[in-house]
mmCIF file of C-alpha atoms in Angstrom:
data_model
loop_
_atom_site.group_PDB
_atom_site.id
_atom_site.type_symbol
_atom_site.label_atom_id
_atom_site.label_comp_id
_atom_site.label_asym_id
_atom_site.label_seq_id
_atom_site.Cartn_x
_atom_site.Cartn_y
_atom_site.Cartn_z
ATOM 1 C CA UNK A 162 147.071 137.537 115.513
ATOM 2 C CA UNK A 163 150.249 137.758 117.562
ATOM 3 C CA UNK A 164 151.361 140.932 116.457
ATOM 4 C CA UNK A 165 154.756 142.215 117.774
ATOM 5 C CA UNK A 166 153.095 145.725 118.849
ATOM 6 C CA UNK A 167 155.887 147.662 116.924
ATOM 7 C CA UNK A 168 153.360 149.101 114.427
ATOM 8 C CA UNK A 169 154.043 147.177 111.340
ATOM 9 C CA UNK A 170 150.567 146.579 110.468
ATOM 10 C CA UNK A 171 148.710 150.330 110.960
ATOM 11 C CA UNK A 172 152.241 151.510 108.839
ATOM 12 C CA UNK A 173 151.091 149.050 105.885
ATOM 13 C CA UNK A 174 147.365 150.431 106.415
ATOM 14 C CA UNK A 175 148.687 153.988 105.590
ATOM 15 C CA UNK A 176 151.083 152.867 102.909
ATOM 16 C CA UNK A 177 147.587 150.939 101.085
ATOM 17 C CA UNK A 178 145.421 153.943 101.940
ATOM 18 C CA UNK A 179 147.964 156.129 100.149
ATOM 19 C CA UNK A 180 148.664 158.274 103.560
ATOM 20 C CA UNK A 181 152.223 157.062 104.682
ATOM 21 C CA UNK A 182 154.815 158.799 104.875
ATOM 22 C CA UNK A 183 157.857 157.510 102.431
ATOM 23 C CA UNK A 184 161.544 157.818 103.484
ATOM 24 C CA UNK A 185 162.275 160.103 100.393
ATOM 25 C CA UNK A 186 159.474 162.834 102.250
ATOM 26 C CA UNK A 187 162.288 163.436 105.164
ATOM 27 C CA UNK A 188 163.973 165.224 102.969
ATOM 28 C CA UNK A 189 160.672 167.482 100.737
ATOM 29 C CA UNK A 190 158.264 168.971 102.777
ATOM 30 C CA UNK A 191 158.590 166.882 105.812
ATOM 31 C CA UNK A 192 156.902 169.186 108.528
ATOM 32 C CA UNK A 193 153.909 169.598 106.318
ATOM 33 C CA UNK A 194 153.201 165.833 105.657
ATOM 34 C CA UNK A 195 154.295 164.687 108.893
ATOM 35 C CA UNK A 196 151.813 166.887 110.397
ATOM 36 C CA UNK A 197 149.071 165.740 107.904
ATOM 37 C CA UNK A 198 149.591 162.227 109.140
ATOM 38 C CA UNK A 199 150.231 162.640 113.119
ATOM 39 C CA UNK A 200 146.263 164.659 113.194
ATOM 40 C CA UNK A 201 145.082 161.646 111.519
ATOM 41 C CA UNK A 202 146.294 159.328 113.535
ATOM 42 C CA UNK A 203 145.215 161.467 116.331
ATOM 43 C CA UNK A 204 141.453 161.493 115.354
ATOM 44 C CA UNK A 205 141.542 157.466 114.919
ATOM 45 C CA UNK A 206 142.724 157.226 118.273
ATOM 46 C CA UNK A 207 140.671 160.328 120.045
ATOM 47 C CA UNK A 208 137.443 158.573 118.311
ATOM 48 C CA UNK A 209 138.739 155.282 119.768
ATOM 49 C CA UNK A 210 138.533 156.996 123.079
ATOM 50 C CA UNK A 211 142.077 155.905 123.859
ATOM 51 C CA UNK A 212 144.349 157.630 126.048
ATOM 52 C CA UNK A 213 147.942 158.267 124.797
ATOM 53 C CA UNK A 214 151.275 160.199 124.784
ATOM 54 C CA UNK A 215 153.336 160.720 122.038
ATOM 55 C CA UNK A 216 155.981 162.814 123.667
ATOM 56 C CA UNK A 217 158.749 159.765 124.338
ATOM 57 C CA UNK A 218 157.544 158.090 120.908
ATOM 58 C CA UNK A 219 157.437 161.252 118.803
ATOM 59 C CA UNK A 220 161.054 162.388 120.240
ATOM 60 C CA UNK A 221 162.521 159.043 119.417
ATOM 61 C CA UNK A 222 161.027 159.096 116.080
ATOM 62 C CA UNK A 223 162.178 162.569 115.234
ATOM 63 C CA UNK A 224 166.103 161.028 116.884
ATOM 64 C CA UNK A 225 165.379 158.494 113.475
ATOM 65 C CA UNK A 226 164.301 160.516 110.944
ATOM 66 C CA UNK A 227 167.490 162.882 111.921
ATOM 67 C CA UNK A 228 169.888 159.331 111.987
ATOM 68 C CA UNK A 229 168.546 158.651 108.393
ATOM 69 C CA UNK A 230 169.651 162.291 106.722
ATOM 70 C CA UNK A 231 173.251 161.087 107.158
ATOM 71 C CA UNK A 232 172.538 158.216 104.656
ATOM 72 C CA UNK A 233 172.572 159.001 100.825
ATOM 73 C CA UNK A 234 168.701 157.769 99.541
ATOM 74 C CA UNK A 235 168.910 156.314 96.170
ATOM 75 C CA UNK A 236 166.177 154.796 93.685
ATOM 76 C CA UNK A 237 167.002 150.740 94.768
ATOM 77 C CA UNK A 238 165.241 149.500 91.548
ATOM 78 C CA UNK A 239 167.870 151.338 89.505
ATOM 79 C CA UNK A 240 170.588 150.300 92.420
ATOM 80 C CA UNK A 241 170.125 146.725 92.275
ATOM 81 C CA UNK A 242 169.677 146.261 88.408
ATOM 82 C CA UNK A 243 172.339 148.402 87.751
ATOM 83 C CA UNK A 244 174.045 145.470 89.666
ATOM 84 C CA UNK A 245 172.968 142.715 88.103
ATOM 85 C CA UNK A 246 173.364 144.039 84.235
ATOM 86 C CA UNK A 247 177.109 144.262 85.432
ATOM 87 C CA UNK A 248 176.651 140.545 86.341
ATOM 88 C CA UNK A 249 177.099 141.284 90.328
ATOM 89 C CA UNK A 250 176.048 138.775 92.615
ATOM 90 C CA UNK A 251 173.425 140.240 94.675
ATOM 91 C CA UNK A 252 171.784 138.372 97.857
ATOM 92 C CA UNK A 253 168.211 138.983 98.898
ATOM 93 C CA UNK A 254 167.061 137.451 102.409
ATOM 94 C CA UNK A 255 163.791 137.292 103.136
ATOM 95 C CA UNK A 256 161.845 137.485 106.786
ATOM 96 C CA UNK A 257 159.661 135.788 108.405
ATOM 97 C CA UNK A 258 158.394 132.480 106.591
ATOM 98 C CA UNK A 259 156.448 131.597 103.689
ATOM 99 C CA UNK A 260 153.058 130.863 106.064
ATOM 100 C CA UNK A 261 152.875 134.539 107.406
ATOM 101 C CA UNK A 262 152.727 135.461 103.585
ATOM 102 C CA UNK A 263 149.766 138.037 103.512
ATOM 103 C CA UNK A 264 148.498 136.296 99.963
ATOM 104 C CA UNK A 265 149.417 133.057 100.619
ATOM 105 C CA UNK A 266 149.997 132.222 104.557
ATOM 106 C CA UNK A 267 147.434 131.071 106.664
ATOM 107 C CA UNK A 268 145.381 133.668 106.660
ATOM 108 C CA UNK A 269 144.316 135.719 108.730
ATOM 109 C CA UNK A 270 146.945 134.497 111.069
ATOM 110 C CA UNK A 271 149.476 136.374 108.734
ATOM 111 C CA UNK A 272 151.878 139.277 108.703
ATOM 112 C CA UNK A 273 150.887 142.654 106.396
ATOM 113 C CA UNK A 274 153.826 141.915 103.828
ATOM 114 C CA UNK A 275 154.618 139.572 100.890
ATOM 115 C CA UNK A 276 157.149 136.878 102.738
ATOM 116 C CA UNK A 277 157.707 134.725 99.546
ATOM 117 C CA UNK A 278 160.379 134.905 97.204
ATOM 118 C CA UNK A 279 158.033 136.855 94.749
ATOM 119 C CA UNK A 280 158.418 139.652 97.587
ATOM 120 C CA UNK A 281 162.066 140.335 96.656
ATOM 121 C CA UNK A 282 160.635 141.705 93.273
ATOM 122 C CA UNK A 283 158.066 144.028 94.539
ATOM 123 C CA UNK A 284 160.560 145.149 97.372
ATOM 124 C CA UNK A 285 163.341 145.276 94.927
ATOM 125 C CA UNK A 286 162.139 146.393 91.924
ATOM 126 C CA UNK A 287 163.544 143.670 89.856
ATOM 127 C CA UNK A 288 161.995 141.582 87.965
ATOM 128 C CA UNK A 289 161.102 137.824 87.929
ATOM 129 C CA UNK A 290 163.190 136.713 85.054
ATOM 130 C CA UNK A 291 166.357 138.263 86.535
ATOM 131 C CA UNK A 292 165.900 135.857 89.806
ATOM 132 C CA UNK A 293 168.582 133.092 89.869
ATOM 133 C CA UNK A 294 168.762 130.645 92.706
ATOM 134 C CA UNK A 295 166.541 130.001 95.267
ATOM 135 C CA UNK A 296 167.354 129.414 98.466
ATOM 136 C CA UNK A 297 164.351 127.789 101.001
ATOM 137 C CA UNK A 298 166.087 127.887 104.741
ATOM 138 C CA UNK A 299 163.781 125.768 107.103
ATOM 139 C CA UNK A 300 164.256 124.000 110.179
ATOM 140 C CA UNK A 301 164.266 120.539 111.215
ATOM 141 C CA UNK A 302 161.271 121.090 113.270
ATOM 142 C CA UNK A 303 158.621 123.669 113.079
ATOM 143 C CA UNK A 304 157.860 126.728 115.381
ATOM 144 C CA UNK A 305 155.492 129.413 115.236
ATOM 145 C CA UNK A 306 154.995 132.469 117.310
ATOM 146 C CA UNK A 307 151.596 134.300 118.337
ATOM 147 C CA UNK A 308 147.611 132.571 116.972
ATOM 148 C CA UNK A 309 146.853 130.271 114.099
ATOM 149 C CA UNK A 310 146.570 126.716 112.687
ATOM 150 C CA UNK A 311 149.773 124.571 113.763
ATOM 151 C CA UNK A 312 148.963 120.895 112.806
ATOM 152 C CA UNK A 313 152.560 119.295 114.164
ATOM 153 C CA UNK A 314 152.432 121.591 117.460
ATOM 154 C CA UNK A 315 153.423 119.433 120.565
ATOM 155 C CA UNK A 316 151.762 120.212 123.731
ATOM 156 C CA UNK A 317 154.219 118.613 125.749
ATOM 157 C CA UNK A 318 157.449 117.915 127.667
ATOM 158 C CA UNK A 319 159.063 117.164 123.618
ATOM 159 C CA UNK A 320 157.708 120.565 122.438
ATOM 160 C CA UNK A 321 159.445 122.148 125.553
ATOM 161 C CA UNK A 322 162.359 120.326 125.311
ATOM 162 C CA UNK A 323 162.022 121.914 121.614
ATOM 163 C CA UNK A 324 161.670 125.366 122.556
ATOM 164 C CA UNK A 325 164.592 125.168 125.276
ATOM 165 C CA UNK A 326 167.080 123.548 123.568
ATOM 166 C CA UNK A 327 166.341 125.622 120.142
ATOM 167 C CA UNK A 328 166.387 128.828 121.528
ATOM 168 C CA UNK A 329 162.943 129.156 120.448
ATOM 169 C CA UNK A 330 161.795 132.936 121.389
ATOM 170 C CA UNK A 331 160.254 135.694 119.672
ATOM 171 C CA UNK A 332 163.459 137.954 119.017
ATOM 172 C CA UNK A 333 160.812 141.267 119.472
ATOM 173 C CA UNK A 334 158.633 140.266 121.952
ATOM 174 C CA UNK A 335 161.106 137.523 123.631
ATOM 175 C CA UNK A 336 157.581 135.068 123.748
ATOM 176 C CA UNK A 337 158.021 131.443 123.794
ATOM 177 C CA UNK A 338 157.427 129.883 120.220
ATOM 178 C CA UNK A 339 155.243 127.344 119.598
ATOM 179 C CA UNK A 340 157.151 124.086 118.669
ATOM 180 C CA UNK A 341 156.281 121.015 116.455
ATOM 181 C CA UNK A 342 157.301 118.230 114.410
ATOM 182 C CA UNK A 343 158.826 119.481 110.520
ATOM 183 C CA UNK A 344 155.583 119.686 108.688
ATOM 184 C CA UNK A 345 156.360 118.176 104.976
ATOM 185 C CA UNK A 346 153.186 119.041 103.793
ATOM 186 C CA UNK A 347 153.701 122.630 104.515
ATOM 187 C CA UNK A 348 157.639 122.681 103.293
ATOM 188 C CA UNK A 349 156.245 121.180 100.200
ATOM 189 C CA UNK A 350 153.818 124.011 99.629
ATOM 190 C CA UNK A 351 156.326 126.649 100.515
ATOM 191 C CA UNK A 352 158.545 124.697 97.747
ATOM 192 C CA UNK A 353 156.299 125.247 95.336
ATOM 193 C CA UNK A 354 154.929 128.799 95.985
ATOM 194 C CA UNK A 355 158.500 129.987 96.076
ATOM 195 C CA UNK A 356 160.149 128.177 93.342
ATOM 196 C CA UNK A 357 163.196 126.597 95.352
ATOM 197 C CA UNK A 358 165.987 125.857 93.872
ATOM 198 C CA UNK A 359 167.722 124.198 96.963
ATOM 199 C CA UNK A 360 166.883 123.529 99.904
ATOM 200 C CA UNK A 361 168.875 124.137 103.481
ATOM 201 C CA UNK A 362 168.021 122.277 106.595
ATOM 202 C CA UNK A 363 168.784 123.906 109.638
ATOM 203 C CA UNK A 364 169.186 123.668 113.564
ATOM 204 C CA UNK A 365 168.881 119.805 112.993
ATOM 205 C CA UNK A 366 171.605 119.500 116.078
ATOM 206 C CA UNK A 367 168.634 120.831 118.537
ATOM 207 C CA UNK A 368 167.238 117.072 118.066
ATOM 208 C CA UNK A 369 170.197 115.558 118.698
ATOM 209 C CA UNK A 370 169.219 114.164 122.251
ATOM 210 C CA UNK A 371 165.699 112.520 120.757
ATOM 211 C CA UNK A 372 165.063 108.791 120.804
ATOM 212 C CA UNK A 373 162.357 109.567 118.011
ATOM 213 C CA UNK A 374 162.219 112.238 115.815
ATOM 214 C CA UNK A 375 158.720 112.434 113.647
ATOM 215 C CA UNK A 376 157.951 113.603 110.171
ATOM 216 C CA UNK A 377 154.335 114.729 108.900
#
């Protein structure tokens, strides 16, 4: 799948299975429902036969949850459209890109979370309607990081020259990305699906140096 290893997709399994643990708990019962979770976790992995310590990651976890009590938690639904009825320009940036979607990507070569701009209203509690511009960021070429179907991927010097020149690694993991030719069949579909508005090319400057730059 190409996962990053930093535990994004077993935290969405608890949040769908109703077990995870929401920021708002640091502050009610904590000890209790932190304790519920860790033994599950602990029989998953114990029937797994795996062999672990917790002691580094559970001490820099706890060094977290401790940072996060200096921040004041608010409701971000009421937050952000407490904004906008006062006619505030708010920004929303997305991660990731519209194929990792977990609905709509390539699946199952996909992330756990909604990447498309309908994800800013389920993250945000805001509704559709209240969406103004939007903004679809894409490069001049196309990369990809980890498994799954890359039509425009170059196997060669070009796609190194790509990588190299763009800067093109995995900003967790530090892998090399997977470079291509811009795919227009795919930017069209991630037009669509996200309801652009305009459209921003970017890191055109990489391809600069090439004799023959290729569209699909």
């Amino acid at each position: 799948m190409g996962t990053t290893g930093k535990g994004i997709g077993p935290t969405y399994t608890d949040k769908v299975s109703r077990n995870g643990i929401r920021v708002g708990d640091i502050l009610h019962g904590f000890e209790r429902k932190y304790a519920v979770a860790k033994a599950r976790h602990e029989q998953i992995l114990k029937s797994l036969n795996y062999e672990y310590d917790l002691t580094e990651q559970e001490k820099a976890w706890m060094e977290g949850v401790e940072y996060l009590k200096q921040f004041s938690l608010v409701d971000s639904e009421h937050e952000i459209n407490n904004f906008l009825r006062e006619e505030k320009s708010v920004l929303c940036e997305g991660a990731q890109g519209t194929m990792l979607d977990i609905d709509f990507g390539s699946y199952p070569f996909v992330t756990s979370s909604n990447t498309v701009c309908a994800g800013a209203c389920t993250g945000l509690g805001v509704a559709p309607n209240r969406i103004g511009e939007v903004y679809g960021i894409f490069k001049a070429y196309c990369t990809r990081v980890g498994a799954g179907p890359f039509p425009t991927e170059l196997f060669d010097e070009t796609g190194d020259k790509m990588c190299t020149l763009g800067h093109e690694f995995g900003s967790v993991t530090g892998r090399k990305r997977r470079c291509g030719w811009i795919d227009l069949v795919a930017l069209k579909y991630s037009v669509m699906v996200n309801g652009v508005t305009k459209l921003i090319m970017m890191k055109s400057d990489v391809l600069d140096t090439f004799q023959t730059i290729k569209l699909v």
